[in-house]
PDB file of C-alpha atoms and ligand atoms in Angstrom:
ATOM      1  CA  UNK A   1      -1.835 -46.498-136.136  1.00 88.00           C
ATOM      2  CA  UNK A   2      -5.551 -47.017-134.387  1.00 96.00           C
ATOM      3  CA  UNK A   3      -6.589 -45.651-131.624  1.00 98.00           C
ATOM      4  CA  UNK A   4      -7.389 -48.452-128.833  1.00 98.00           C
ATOM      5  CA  UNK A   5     -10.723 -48.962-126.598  1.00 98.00           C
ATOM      6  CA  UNK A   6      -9.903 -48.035-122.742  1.00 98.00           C
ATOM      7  CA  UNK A   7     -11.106 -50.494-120.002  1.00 98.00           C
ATOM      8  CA  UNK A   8     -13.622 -48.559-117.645  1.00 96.00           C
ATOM      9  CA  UNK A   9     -13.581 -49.280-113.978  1.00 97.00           C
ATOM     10  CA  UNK A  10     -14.677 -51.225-112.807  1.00 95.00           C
ATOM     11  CA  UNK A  11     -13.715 -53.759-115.636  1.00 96.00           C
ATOM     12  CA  UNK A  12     -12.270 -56.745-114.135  1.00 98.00           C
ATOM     13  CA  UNK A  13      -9.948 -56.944-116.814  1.00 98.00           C
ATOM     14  CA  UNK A  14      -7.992 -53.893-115.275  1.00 98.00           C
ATOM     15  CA  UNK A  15      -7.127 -56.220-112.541  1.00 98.00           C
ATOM     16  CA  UNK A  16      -5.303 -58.609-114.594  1.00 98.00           C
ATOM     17  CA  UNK A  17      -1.521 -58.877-113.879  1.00 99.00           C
ATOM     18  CA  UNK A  18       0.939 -58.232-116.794  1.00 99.00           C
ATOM     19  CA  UNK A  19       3.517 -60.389-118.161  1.00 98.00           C
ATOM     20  CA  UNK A  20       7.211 -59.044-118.843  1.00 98.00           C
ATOM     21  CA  UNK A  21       8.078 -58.597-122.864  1.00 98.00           C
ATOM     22  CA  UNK A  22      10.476 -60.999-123.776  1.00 98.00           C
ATOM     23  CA  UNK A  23      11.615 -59.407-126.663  1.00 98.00           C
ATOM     24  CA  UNK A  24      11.329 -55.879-127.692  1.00 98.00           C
ATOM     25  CA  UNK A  25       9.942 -56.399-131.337  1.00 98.00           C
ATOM     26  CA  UNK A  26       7.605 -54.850-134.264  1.00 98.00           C
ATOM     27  CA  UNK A  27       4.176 -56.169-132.906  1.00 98.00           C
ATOM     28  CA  UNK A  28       5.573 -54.425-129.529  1.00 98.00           C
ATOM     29  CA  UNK A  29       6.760 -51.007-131.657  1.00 98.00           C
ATOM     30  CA  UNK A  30       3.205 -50.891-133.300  1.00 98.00           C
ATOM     31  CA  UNK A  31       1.563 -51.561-129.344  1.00 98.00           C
ATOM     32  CA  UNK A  32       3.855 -48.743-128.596  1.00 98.00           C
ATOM     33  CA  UNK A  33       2.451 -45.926-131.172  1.00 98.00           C
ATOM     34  CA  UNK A  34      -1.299 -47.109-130.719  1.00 98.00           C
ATOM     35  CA  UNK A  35      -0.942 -46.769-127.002  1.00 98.00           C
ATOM     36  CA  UNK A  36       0.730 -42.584-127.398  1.00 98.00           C
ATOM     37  CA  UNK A  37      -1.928 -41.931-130.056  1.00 98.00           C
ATOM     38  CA  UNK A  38      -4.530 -43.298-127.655  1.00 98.00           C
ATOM     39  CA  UNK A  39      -3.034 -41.540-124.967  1.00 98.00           C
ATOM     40  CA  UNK A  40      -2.717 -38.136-127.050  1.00 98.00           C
ATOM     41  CA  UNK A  41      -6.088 -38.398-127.846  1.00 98.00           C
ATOM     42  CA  UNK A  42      -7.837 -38.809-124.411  1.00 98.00           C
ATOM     43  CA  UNK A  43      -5.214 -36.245-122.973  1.00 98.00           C
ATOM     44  CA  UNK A  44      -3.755 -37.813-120.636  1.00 98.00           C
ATOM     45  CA  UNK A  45      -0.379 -38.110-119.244  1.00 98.00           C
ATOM     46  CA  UNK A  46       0.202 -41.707-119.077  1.00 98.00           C
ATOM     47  CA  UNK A  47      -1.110 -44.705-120.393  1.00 99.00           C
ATOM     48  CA  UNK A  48      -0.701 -48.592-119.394  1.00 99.00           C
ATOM     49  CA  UNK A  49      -1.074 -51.392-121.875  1.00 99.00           C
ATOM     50  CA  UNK A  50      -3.525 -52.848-119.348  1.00 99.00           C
ATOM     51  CA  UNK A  51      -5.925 -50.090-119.899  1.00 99.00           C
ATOM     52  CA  UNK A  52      -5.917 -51.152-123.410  1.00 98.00           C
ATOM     53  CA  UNK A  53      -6.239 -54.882-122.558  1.00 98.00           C
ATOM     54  CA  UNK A  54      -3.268 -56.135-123.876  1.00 99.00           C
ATOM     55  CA  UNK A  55      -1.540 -57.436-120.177  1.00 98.00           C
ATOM     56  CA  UNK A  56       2.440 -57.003-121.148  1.00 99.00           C
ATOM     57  CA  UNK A  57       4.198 -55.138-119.682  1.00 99.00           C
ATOM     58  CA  UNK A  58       4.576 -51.565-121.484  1.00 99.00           C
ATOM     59  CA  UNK A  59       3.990 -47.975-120.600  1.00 98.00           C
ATOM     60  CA  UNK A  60       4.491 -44.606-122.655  1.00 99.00           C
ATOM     61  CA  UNK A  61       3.965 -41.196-121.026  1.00 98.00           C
ATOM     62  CA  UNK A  62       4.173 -37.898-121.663  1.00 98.00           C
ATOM     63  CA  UNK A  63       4.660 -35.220-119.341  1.00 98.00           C
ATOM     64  CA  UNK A  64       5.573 -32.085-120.991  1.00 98.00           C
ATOM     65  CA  UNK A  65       3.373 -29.094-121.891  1.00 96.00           C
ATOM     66  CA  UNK A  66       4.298 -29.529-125.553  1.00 97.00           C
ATOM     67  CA  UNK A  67       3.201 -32.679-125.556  1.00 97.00           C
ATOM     68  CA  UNK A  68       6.343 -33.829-127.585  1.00 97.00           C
ATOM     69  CA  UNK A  69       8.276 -35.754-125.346  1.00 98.00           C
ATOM     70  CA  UNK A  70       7.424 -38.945-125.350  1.00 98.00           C
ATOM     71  CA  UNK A  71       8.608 -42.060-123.004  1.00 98.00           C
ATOM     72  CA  UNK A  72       8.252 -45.495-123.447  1.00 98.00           C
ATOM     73  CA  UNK A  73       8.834 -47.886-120.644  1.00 99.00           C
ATOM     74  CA  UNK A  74       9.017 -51.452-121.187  1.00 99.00           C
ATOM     75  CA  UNK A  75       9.272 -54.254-118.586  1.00 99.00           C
ATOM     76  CA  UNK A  76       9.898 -51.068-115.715  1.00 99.00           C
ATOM     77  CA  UNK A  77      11.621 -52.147-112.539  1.00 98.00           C
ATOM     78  CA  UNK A  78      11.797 -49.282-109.544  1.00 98.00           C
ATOM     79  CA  UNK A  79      15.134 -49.657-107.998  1.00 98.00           C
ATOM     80  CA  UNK A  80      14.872 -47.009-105.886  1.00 98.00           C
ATOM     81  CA  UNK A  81      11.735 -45.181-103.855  1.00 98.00           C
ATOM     82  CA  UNK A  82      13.001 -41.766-101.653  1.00 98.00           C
ATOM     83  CA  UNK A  83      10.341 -39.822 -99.549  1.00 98.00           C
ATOM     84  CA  UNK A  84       7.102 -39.425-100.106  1.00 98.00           C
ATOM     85  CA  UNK A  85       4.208 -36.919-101.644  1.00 98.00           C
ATOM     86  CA  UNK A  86       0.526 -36.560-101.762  1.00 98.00           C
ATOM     87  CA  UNK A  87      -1.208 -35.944-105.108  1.00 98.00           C
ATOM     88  CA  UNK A  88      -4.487 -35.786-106.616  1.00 98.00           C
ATOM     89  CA  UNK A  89      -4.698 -38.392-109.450  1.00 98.00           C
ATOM     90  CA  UNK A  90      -7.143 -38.838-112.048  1.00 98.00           C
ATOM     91  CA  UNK A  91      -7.166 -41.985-114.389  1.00 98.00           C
ATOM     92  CA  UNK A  92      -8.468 -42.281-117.725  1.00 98.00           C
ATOM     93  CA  UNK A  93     -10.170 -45.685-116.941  1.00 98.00           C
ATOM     94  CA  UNK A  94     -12.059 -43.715-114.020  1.00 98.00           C
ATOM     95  CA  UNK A  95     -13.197 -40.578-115.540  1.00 96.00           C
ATOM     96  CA  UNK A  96     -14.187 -37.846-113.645  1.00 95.00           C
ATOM     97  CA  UNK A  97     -12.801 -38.936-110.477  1.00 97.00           C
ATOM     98  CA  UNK A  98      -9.812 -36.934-108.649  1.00 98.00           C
ATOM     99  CA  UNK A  99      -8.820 -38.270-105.752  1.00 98.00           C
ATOM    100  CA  UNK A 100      -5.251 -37.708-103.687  1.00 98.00           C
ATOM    101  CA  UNK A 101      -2.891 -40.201-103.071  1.00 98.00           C
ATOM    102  CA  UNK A 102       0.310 -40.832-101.089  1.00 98.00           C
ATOM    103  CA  UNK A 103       3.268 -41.674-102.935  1.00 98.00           C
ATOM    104  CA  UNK A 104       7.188 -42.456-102.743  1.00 98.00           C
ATOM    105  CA  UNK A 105       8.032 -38.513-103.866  1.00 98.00           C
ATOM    106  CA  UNK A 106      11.245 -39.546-105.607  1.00 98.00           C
ATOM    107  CA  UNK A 107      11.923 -42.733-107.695  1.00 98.00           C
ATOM    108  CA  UNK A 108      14.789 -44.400-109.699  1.00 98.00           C
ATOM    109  CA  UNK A 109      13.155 -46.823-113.008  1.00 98.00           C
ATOM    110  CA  UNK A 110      15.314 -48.758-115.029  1.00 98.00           C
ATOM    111  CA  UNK A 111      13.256 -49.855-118.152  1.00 99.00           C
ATOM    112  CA  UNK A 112      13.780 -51.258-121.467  1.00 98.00           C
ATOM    113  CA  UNK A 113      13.086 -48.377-124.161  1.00 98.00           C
ATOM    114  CA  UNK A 114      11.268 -49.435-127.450  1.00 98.00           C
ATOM    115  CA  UNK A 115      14.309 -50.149-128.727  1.00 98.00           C
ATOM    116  CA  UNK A 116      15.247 -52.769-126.208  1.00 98.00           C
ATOM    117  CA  UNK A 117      17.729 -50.511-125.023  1.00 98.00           C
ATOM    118  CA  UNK A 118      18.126 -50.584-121.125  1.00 98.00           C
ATOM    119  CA  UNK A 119      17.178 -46.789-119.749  1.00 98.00           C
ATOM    120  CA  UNK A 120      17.220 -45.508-116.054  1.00 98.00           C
ATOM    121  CA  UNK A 121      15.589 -42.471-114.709  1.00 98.00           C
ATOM    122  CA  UNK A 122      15.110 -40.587-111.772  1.00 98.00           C
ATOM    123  CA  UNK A 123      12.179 -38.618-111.251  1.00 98.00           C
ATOM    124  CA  UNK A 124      10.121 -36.725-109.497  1.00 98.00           C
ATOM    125  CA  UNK A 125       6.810 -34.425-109.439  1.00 98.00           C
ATOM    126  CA  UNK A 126       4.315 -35.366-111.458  1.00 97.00           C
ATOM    127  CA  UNK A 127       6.561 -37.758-113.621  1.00 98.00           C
ATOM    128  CA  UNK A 128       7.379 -39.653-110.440  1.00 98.00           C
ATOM    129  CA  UNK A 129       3.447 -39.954-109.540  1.00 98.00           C
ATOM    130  CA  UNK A 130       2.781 -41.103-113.118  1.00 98.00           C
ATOM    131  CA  UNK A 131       5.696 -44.222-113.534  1.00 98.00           C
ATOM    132  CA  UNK A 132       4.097 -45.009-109.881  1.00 98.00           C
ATOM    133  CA  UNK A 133       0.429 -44.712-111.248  1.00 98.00           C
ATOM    134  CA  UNK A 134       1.086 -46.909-114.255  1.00 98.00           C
ATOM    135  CA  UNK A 135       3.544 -49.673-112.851  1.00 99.00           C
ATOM    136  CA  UNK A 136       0.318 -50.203-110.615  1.00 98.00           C
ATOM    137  CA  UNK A 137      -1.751 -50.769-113.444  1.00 99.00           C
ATOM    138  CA  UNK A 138       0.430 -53.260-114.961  1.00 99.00           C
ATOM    139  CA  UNK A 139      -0.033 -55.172-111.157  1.00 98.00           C
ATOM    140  CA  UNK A 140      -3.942 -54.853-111.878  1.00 98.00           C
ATOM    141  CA  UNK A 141      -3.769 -52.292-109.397  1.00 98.00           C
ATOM    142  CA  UNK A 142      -6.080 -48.771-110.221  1.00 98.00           C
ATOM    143  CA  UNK A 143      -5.296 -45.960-108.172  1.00 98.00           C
ATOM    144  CA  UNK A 144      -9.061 -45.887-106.082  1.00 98.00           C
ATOM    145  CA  UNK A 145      -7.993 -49.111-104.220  1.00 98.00           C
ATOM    146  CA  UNK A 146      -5.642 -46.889-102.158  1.00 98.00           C
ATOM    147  CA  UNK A 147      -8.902 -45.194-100.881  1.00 98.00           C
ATOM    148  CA  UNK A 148     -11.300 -46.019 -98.055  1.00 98.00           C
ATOM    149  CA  UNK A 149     -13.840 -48.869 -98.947  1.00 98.00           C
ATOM    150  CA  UNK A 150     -16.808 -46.077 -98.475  1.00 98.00           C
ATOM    151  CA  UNK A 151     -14.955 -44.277-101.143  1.00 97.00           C
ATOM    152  CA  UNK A 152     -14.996 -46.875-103.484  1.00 97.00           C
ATOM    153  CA  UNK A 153     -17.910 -48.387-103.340  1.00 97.00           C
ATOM    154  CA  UNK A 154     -19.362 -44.400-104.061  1.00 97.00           C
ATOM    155  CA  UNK A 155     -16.499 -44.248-107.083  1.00 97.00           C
ATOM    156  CA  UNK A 156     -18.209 -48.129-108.092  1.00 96.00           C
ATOM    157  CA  UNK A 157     -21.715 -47.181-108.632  1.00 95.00           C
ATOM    158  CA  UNK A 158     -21.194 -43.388-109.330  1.00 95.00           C
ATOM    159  CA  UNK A 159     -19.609 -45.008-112.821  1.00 94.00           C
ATOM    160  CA  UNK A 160     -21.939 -47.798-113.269  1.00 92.00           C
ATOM    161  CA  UNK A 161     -24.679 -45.552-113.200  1.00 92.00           C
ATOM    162  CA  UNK A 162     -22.684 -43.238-115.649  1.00 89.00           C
ATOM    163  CA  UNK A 163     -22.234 -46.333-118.240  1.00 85.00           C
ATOM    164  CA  UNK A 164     -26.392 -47.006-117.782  1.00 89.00           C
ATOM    165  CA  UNK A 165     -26.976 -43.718-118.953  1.00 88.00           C
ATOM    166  CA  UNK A 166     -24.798 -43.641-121.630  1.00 77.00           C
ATOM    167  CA  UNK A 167     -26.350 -47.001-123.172  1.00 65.00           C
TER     168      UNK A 167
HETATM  169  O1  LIG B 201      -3.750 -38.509-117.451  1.00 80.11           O
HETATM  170  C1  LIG B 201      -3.468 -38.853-116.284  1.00 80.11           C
HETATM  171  N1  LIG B 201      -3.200 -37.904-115.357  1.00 80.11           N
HETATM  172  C2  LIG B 201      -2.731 -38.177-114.079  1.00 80.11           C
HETATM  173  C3  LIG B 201      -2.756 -37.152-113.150  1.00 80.11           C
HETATM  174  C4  LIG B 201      -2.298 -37.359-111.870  1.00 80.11           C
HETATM  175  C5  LIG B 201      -1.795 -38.583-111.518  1.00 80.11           C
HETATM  176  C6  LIG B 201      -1.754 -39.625-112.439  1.00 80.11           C
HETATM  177  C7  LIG B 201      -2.225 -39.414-113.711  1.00 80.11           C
HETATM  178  S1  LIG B 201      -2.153 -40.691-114.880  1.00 80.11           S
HETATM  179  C8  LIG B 201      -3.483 -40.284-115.920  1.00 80.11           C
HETATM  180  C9  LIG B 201      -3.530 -41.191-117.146  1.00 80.11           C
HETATM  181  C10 LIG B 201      -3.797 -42.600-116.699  1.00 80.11           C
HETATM  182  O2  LIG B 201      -4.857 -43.014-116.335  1.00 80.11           O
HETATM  183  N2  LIG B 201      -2.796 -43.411-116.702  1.00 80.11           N
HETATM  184  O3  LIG B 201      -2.934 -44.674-116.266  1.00 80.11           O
HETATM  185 NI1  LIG B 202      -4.557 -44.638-114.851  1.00 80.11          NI
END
């Protein structure tokens, strides 16, 4: 297992558009558990395989307080979208930043699991927000672009000047 590097907006790289997996096998397994350890270890909820530069299209989340309930998403489709819900979001590839967000408050995902099984799930709360937050990455979509241009370009150079300082 390794722990992965995650992209920093704004890295141009988190724009990039994902390919679908056309077959669920080991190298994709081993993406899987580097992705959850890297996502365990930054505490977050969710994690994209975009974040981590690799542009196919994979997700794992975890939602739960225990922290022991792990989902894999592969190739996610969202067949249905019900209502919608505001939320503050935070990303891991825009630290620091909370910002609220409207979103469809109730989805349906049919995915392929890591064992190239087909899974469907409806959700909602904060798992909803999260399969939402993360099937935008994979479109080289981060959540910011949602807000006002002002916003932004504050967001852009906020984090630039964050990743000076840090040098
Ligand atoms: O850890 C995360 N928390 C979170 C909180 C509210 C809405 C979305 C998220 S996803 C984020 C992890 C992340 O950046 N995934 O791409
Ligand atoms: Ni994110």
């Amino acid at each position: 297992m390794a722990i992965l590097k995650i992209l920093q907006y704004p890295d141009e790289r988190l724009h990039k558009v994902a390919r679908s997996v056309e077959n669920v096998d080991e190298s994709i397994r081993s993406l899987v558990r580097d992705m959850a350890e890297t996502m365990y270890a930054a505490q977050g909820v969710g994690l994209a395989a975009t974040q981590v530069d690799v542009h196919k299209r994979v997700i794992v989340m975890d939602v739960s307080e225990s922290h022991d309930q792990l989902r894999v998403f592969i190739n996610p489709e969202i067949i249905s979208k019900i209502g919608e819900e505001e939320c503050e979001e935070g990303c891991l590839s825009v630290p620091g930043i909370y910002e609220t967000v409207r979103r469809a408050a109730n989805v349906t995902v049919r995915a392929l699991n890591e064992n190239g099984e087909t899974i469907t799930l409806e959700a909602d709360g904060l798992l909803a927000v999260c399969i939402q937050h993360e099937m935008d990455h994979l479109l080289g979509k981060v959540f910011v672009e949602y807000l006002s241009q002002l916003k932004q370009t504050r967001i852009r150079s906020k984090l630039k000047k964050r990743l000076r300082e840090t040098m």
